[in-house]
């Protein structure tokens, strides 16, 4: 991977090589960071880049900071502006992925959240697909369990919690799958290692509710709204049992990185007909138009760089 040229670091844009921390940094040792992932998409018609729902991403990011007792003099609007400044300075004219990271920056020994200094940084880099098989993904059910809200809150997008996602993803990929779905302690489907999940059964769209230890995904929320408004579908948030996906009509995952990824096999069993279904296909089409700023009904989700 090519390293970015610039980073937003300690309240200004600096060459990426200057955005460095010491090995004693609290977050590096204890996982006391929180992060986000935002995309900017190129619109080939007008040549502009559009950030997708950056205010919602940064609202979640600042809420994650709050959870971890990190207090910055920032708003979703100011964070969006730093992001725009960074992308402009970097001169990107293609799709980019933006990674904001807030971290306990004091170089001290001591596991705690209170009275530890914090900083944040933003980097941006060109980015394509995260799941390469995004119309035909094969997944398994992970033997790892999703972290519980009372262990490390999933809604917080906390760096340390992603060791859980890393276990899930590596075992899945080493077994030849594209991704794995993970169960809650109670045994219901929660999400993928870095994606929310959706199931179609008899024309209804189901997704695990926020109490199922999911990250409250911005893409998830967008897809729920688009499915209701554009496809006239009923969208229901409820627990999903693992065997429901053996018999459902369609299954797909959503996320900033994964976008809308159709799952066509679970544990070597075909999902529905074993090919991407009409709902996932239609939602992908709508999604890519919306994120590229080509759908006038959703223009308020696009922020021009
Ligand atoms: N769940 C997890 C665990 C994730 O890391 C992500 C990626 N941020 C998502 C779901 C999808 O969230 P979003 O649509 O906001 O990117």
Tab-separated table of C-alpha atoms and ligand atoms in Angstrom:
chain	number	residue	atom	x	y	z
A	1	UNK	CA	0.000	0.000	0.000
A	2	UNK	CA	1.304	3.450	-0.909
A	3	UNK	CA	1.547	5.731	2.099
A	4	UNK	CA	-0.378	9.011	1.989
A	5	UNK	CA	1.516	12.253	1.400
A	6	UNK	CA	-0.168	14.179	4.194
A	7	UNK	CA	-1.957	13.688	7.496
A	8	UNK	CA	-3.994	15.926	9.739
A	9	UNK	CA	-2.010	15.684	12.973
A	10	UNK	CA	-1.952	17.850	16.113
A	11	UNK	CA	-4.335	20.391	14.593
A	12	UNK	CA	-2.630	20.894	11.248
A	13	UNK	CA	-1.827	19.207	7.977
A	14	UNK	CA	1.717	17.811	7.992
A	15	UNK	CA	3.724	15.475	5.732
A	16	UNK	CA	2.640	11.930	6.617
A	17	UNK	CA	6.171	11.049	7.788
A	18	UNK	CA	5.838	13.642	10.580
A	19	UNK	CA	2.623	12.125	11.943
A	20	UNK	CA	4.356	9.816	14.431
A	21	UNK	CA	3.733	8.669	18.002
A	22	UNK	CA	6.028	7.145	20.639
A	23	UNK	CA	5.883	3.478	21.563
A	24	UNK	CA	4.567	4.256	25.051
A	25	UNK	CA	1.483	5.964	23.631
A	26	UNK	CA	-1.456	4.849	25.787
A	27	UNK	CA	-3.717	3.854	22.871
A	28	UNK	CA	-0.980	1.741	21.266
A	29	UNK	CA	-0.567	-0.269	24.465
A	30	UNK	CA	-4.147	-0.469	25.713
A	31	UNK	CA	-6.326	-0.051	22.619
A	32	UNK	CA	-7.748	3.210	23.958
A	33	UNK	CA	-8.438	4.760	20.582
A	34	UNK	CA	-11.574	5.199	18.532
A	35	UNK	CA	-11.748	5.481	14.795
A	36	UNK	CA	-13.987	6.047	11.850
A	37	UNK	CA	-14.074	5.244	8.167
A	38	UNK	CA	-15.559	7.609	5.630
A	39	UNK	CA	-15.488	7.476	1.849
A	40	UNK	CA	-15.318	10.188	-0.773
A	41	UNK	CA	-16.535	9.171	-4.235
A	42	UNK	CA	-15.685	10.663	-7.583
A	43	UNK	CA	-18.571	11.718	-9.803
A	44	UNK	CA	-17.435	11.278	-13.389
A	45	UNK	CA	-20.141	13.592	-14.742
A	46	UNK	CA	-19.084	16.744	-12.887
A	47	UNK	CA	-15.551	15.638	-11.899
A	48	UNK	CA	-16.173	16.392	-8.196
A	49	UNK	CA	-15.471	14.266	-5.124
A	50	UNK	CA	-18.328	13.790	-2.664
A	51	UNK	CA	-17.986	12.727	0.960
A	52	UNK	CA	-20.777	10.337	1.933
A	53	UNK	CA	-22.644	11.429	5.097
A	54	UNK	CA	-19.543	12.860	6.816
A	55	UNK	CA	-21.579	14.687	9.483
A	56	UNK	CA	-23.187	11.406	10.552
A	57	UNK	CA	-19.819	9.661	10.555
A	58	UNK	CA	-18.242	12.382	12.659
A	59	UNK	CA	-21.199	12.521	15.007
A	60	UNK	CA	-20.666	8.809	15.714
A	61	UNK	CA	-16.918	9.399	15.970
A	62	UNK	CA	-17.311	12.175	18.550
A	63	UNK	CA	-19.810	10.026	20.478
A	64	UNK	CA	-17.229	7.232	20.543
A	65	UNK	CA	-14.712	9.773	21.886
A	66	UNK	CA	-17.192	10.791	24.575
A	67	UNK	CA	-17.618	7.162	25.627
A	68	UNK	CA	-13.856	6.853	26.039
A	69	UNK	CA	-13.512	10.178	27.914
A	70	UNK	CA	-11.836	12.038	25.082
A	71	UNK	CA	-13.011	15.588	24.739
A	72	UNK	CA	-12.059	17.660	21.685
A	73	UNK	CA	-13.077	21.153	20.770
A	74	UNK	CA	-14.560	19.818	17.520
A	75	UNK	CA	-17.946	19.343	15.884
A	76	UNK	CA	-19.034	17.088	12.993
A	77	UNK	CA	-18.831	20.202	10.796
A	78	UNK	CA	-15.285	21.132	11.879
A	79	UNK	CA	-14.081	17.526	11.442
A	80	UNK	CA	-15.625	17.485	7.968
A	81	UNK	CA	-13.795	20.699	7.131
A	82	UNK	CA	-10.431	19.227	8.261
A	83	UNK	CA	-11.189	16.258	5.997
A	84	UNK	CA	-11.969	18.471	3.019
A	85	UNK	CA	-8.779	20.491	3.623
A	86	UNK	CA	-6.719	17.286	3.766
A	87	UNK	CA	-8.213	15.833	0.569
A	88	UNK	CA	-7.708	19.126	-1.284
A	89	UNK	CA	-4.122	19.455	-0.087
A	90	UNK	CA	-3.464	15.845	-1.167
A	91	UNK	CA	-4.882	16.627	-4.609
A	92	UNK	CA	-6.944	13.420	-4.884
A	93	UNK	CA	-9.166	13.157	-7.974
A	94	UNK	CA	-10.293	9.573	-7.356
A	95	UNK	CA	-12.298	7.561	-4.787
A	96	UNK	CA	-10.679	7.862	-1.361
A	97	UNK	CA	-11.076	6.318	2.070
A	98	UNK	CA	-10.701	8.580	5.080
A	99	UNK	CA	-9.557	7.278	8.441
A	100	UNK	CA	-10.068	9.556	11.450
A	101	UNK	CA	-8.471	8.228	14.643
A	102	UNK	CA	-8.703	9.648	18.160
A	103	UNK	CA	-6.288	8.178	20.648
A	104	UNK	CA	-5.121	8.492	24.222
A	105	UNK	CA	-1.798	10.072	23.423
A	106	UNK	CA	-0.011	10.350	26.795
A	107	UNK	CA	3.096	8.186	27.005
A	108	UNK	CA	2.412	6.662	30.390
A	109	UNK	CA	1.918	3.326	32.136
A	110	UNK	CA	-1.547	2.829	33.638
A	111	UNK	CA	-4.781	1.258	32.436
A	112	UNK	CA	-7.558	3.798	32.830
A	113	UNK	CA	-9.617	6.278	30.863
A	114	UNK	CA	-9.576	9.316	33.133
A	115	UNK	CA	-6.815	11.933	33.252
A	116	UNK	CA	-5.078	10.728	30.089
A	117	UNK	CA	-4.403	13.234	27.300
A	118	UNK	CA	-5.803	12.623	23.841
A	119	UNK	CA	-5.212	13.700	20.256
A	120	UNK	CA	-6.767	12.930	16.938
A	121	UNK	CA	-5.524	12.495	13.413
A	122	UNK	CA	-7.038	12.048	9.949
A	123	UNK	CA	-5.495	10.316	6.940
A	124	UNK	CA	-6.930	9.787	3.483
A	125	UNK	CA	-5.849	7.419	0.749
A	126	UNK	CA	-7.080	6.097	-2.593
A	127	UNK	CA	-9.231	3.027	-2.031
A	128	UNK	CA	-11.192	0.564	-4.123
A	129	UNK	CA	-12.989	-2.582	-2.984
A	130	UNK	CA	-12.595	-3.994	0.524
A	131	UNK	CA	-14.345	-7.304	-0.171
A	132	UNK	CA	-13.119	-8.307	-3.636
A	133	UNK	CA	-16.037	-10.714	-4.263
A	134	UNK	CA	-18.653	-8.096	-3.585
A	135	UNK	CA	-21.379	-9.616	-5.759
A	136	UNK	CA	-20.656	-13.213	-4.808
A	137	UNK	CA	-19.190	-13.417	-1.300
A	138	UNK	CA	-18.846	-16.738	0.510
A	139	UNK	CA	-19.017	-16.492	4.278
A	140	UNK	CA	-18.978	-18.724	7.317
A	141	UNK	CA	-20.250	-18.379	10.869
A	142	UNK	CA	-17.303	-17.510	13.060
A	143	UNK	CA	-16.456	-19.607	16.098
A	144	UNK	CA	-15.552	-16.320	17.780
A	145	UNK	CA	-18.330	-14.373	19.507
A	146	UNK	CA	-19.127	-10.678	19.161
A	147	UNK	CA	-18.077	-8.489	22.082
A	148	UNK	CA	-20.914	-7.611	24.393
A	149	UNK	CA	-21.884	-4.034	25.227
A	150	UNK	CA	-20.769	-4.772	28.799
A	151	UNK	CA	-17.359	-6.010	27.647
A	152	UNK	CA	-16.294	-3.465	25.014
A	153	UNK	CA	-19.206	-1.528	23.505
A	154	UNK	CA	-19.517	-2.344	19.778
A	155	UNK	CA	-21.353	0.927	19.140
A	156	UNK	CA	-18.188	2.752	20.189
A	157	UNK	CA	-15.870	1.780	17.296
A	158	UNK	CA	-13.087	1.367	19.838
A	159	UNK	CA	-9.643	0.370	18.513
A	160	UNK	CA	-9.101	-2.375	21.119
A	161	UNK	CA	-12.363	-4.056	20.142
A	162	UNK	CA	-11.033	-4.653	16.638
A	163	UNK	CA	-8.770	-7.438	17.909
A	164	UNK	CA	-12.091	-9.353	17.995
A	165	UNK	CA	-12.778	-8.441	14.349
A	166	UNK	CA	-9.224	-9.409	13.397
A	167	UNK	CA	-9.610	-12.911	14.902
A	168	UNK	CA	-12.878	-13.309	13.003
A	169	UNK	CA	-11.557	-12.108	9.656
A	170	UNK	CA	-8.284	-14.043	9.675
A	171	UNK	CA	-9.882	-17.375	10.570
A	172	UNK	CA	-12.479	-16.855	7.851
A	173	UNK	CA	-9.964	-15.954	5.155
A	174	UNK	CA	-7.522	-18.718	6.069
A	175	UNK	CA	-10.411	-21.155	5.698
A	176	UNK	CA	-11.081	-19.845	2.202
A	177	UNK	CA	-14.057	-17.596	2.938
A	178	UNK	CA	-14.384	-13.914	2.080
A	179	UNK	CA	-15.770	-12.939	5.477
A	180	UNK	CA	-17.451	-14.365	8.570
A	181	UNK	CA	-20.657	-13.579	10.384
A	182	UNK	CA	-20.435	-13.443	14.134
A	183	UNK	CA	-22.926	-14.431	16.812
A	184	UNK	CA	-23.833	-12.595	19.999
A	185	UNK	CA	-23.338	-14.310	23.356
A	186	UNK	CA	-27.038	-15.250	23.101
A	187	UNK	CA	-26.378	-16.963	19.754
A	188	UNK	CA	-28.068	-14.561	17.331
A	189	UNK	CA	-26.401	-13.089	14.283
A	190	UNK	CA	-24.789	-9.771	15.094
A	191	UNK	CA	-22.763	-8.606	12.064
A	192	UNK	CA	-19.670	-9.311	9.977
A	193	UNK	CA	-16.155	-8.464	11.174
A	194	UNK	CA	-16.613	-4.928	9.807
A	195	UNK	CA	-20.062	-4.939	8.181
A	196	UNK	CA	-23.715	-4.837	9.169
A	197	UNK	CA	-25.942	-7.579	7.782
A	198	UNK	CA	-29.336	-7.815	6.069
A	199	UNK	CA	-31.600	-10.739	5.233
A	200	UNK	CA	-34.536	-10.871	2.800
A	201	UNK	CA	-37.308	-13.338	3.602
A	202	UNK	CA	-40.631	-13.267	1.760
A	203	UNK	CA	-40.154	-9.688	0.607
A	204	UNK	CA	-39.310	-8.287	4.064
A	205	UNK	CA	-35.871	-6.881	4.866
A	206	UNK	CA	-34.521	-7.889	8.289
A	207	UNK	CA	-31.455	-6.615	10.116
A	208	UNK	CA	-30.268	-7.161	13.701
A	209	UNK	CA	-31.344	-4.361	16.025
A	210	UNK	CA	-28.923	-2.013	17.785
A	211	UNK	CA	-29.119	-4.111	20.969
A	212	UNK	CA	-27.453	-7.031	19.156
A	213	UNK	CA	-23.939	-5.629	19.753
A	214	UNK	CA	-23.638	-4.154	16.293
A	215	UNK	CA	-21.861	-1.030	15.235
A	216	UNK	CA	-24.600	1.431	14.371
A	217	UNK	CA	-23.568	1.649	10.739
A	218	UNK	CA	-24.148	4.716	8.599
A	219	UNK	CA	-24.468	2.495	5.512
A	220	UNK	CA	-26.958	0.293	7.399
A	221	UNK	CA	-29.125	3.303	8.217
A	222	UNK	CA	-28.897	4.538	4.629
A	223	UNK	CA	-29.853	1.166	3.134
A	224	UNK	CA	-32.817	0.819	5.515
A	225	UNK	CA	-34.124	4.197	4.350
A	226	UNK	CA	-33.496	3.532	0.655
A	227	UNK	CA	-35.130	0.070	0.807
A	228	UNK	CA	-38.231	1.588	2.390
A	229	UNK	CA	-38.462	4.643	0.144
A	230	UNK	CA	-37.289	3.319	-3.208
A	231	UNK	CA	-38.253	-0.367	-3.067
A	232	UNK	CA	-41.299	0.068	-0.812
A	233	UNK	CA	-39.969	-2.702	1.427
A	234	UNK	CA	-40.913	-3.295	5.029
A	235	UNK	CA	-37.724	-3.122	7.117
A	236	UNK	CA	-37.705	-4.935	10.454
A	237	UNK	CA	-35.037	-4.819	13.164
A	238	UNK	CA	-35.098	-8.048	15.170
A	239	UNK	CA	-32.864	-10.922	16.275
A	240	UNK	CA	-31.859	-13.252	13.405
A	241	UNK	CA	-31.147	-16.940	14.055
A	242	UNK	CA	-28.221	-18.527	12.234
A	243	UNK	CA	-30.363	-21.118	10.443
A	244	UNK	CA	-32.619	-18.422	9.009
A	245	UNK	CA	-29.893	-17.574	6.548
A	246	UNK	CA	-29.809	-21.190	5.357
A	247	UNK	CA	-33.381	-20.734	4.124
A	248	UNK	CA	-33.654	-17.005	3.369
A	249	UNK	CA	-34.048	-15.524	-0.112
A	250	UNK	CA	-31.146	-13.053	0.020
A	251	UNK	CA	-28.405	-12.001	2.361
A	252	UNK	CA	-26.002	-9.086	2.107
A	253	UNK	CA	-23.617	-6.951	4.152
A	254	UNK	CA	-23.160	-3.196	4.283
A	255	UNK	CA	-20.354	-0.912	5.419
A	256	UNK	CA	-18.296	2.053	4.325
A	257	UNK	CA	-15.508	-0.285	3.212
A	258	UNK	CA	-17.679	-3.224	2.059
A	259	UNK	CA	-20.340	-0.918	0.512
A	260	UNK	CA	-23.172	-3.344	-0.396
A	261	UNK	CA	-21.731	-6.853	-0.653
A	262	UNK	CA	-24.010	-9.691	-1.788
A	263	UNK	CA	-23.481	-12.990	0.023
A	264	UNK	CA	-24.247	-16.015	-2.124
A	265	UNK	CA	-22.971	-18.831	0.097
A	266	UNK	CA	-23.011	-19.396	3.849
A	267	UNK	CA	-21.046	-22.384	5.134
A	268	UNK	CA	-20.942	-23.808	1.570
A	269	UNK	CA	-24.742	-23.634	1.288
A	270	UNK	CA	-26.237	-21.467	-1.450
A	271	UNK	CA	-28.160	-18.445	-0.200
A	272	UNK	CA	-31.473	-18.378	-2.094
A	273	UNK	CA	-30.623	-19.304	-5.671
A	274	UNK	CA	-26.879	-19.046	-5.002
A	275	UNK	CA	-26.481	-15.853	-7.010
A	276	UNK	CA	-26.937	-12.182	-6.122
A	277	UNK	CA	-30.692	-11.572	-5.788
A	278	UNK	CA	-32.868	-8.727	-7.072
A	279	UNK	CA	-33.013	-6.756	-3.802
A	280	UNK	CA	-29.239	-6.683	-3.269
A	281	UNK	CA	-28.746	-5.931	-6.937
A	282	UNK	CA	-31.207	-3.010	-6.951
A	283	UNK	CA	-29.875	-1.631	-3.668
A	284	UNK	CA	-26.308	-1.736	-4.989
A	285	UNK	CA	-27.350	0.217	-8.067
A	286	UNK	CA	-29.168	2.829	-5.968
A	287	UNK	CA	-26.323	2.968	-3.444
A	288	UNK	CA	-23.576	3.641	-5.995
A	289	UNK	CA	-25.620	6.367	-7.664
A	290	UNK	CA	-26.382	7.976	-4.313
A	291	UNK	CA	-22.802	7.954	-2.980
A	292	UNK	CA	-21.506	9.420	-6.248
A	293	UNK	CA	-23.955	12.295	-5.982
A	294	UNK	CA	-26.066	11.156	-8.939
A	295	UNK	CA	-29.426	10.796	-7.194
A	296	UNK	CA	-31.103	14.176	-6.584
A	297	UNK	CA	-33.326	12.713	-3.818
A	298	UNK	CA	-30.326	12.050	-1.591
A	299	UNK	CA	-28.171	15.100	-2.336
A	300	UNK	CA	-28.148	16.079	1.335
A	301	UNK	CA	-26.038	12.956	2.029
A	302	UNK	CA	-23.264	14.221	-0.279
A	303	UNK	CA	-20.807	16.876	0.809
A	304	UNK	CA	-18.721	18.254	-2.005
A	305	UNK	CA	-14.963	18.318	-1.545
B	1	LIG	N1	-19.782	-3.098	11.827
B	1	LIG	C1	-18.482	-2.976	12.117
B	1	LIG	C2	-17.910	-3.823	13.197
B	1	LIG	C3	-17.679	-2.070	11.405
B	1	LIG	O1	-16.391	-1.936	11.701
B	1	LIG	C4	-18.262	-1.302	10.363
B	1	LIG	C5	-17.408	-0.381	9.546
B	1	LIG	N2	-17.348	0.905	10.079
B	1	LIG	C6	-19.628	-1.455	10.104
B	1	LIG	C7	-20.358	-2.364	10.857
B	1	LIG	C8	-20.321	-0.627	9.061
B	1	LIG	O2	-20.497	0.692	9.519
B	1	LIG	P1	-20.541	1.912	8.494
B	1	LIG	O3	-21.619	1.614	7.545
B	1	LIG	O4	-20.837	3.098	9.345
B	1	LIG	O5	-19.207	1.981	7.849
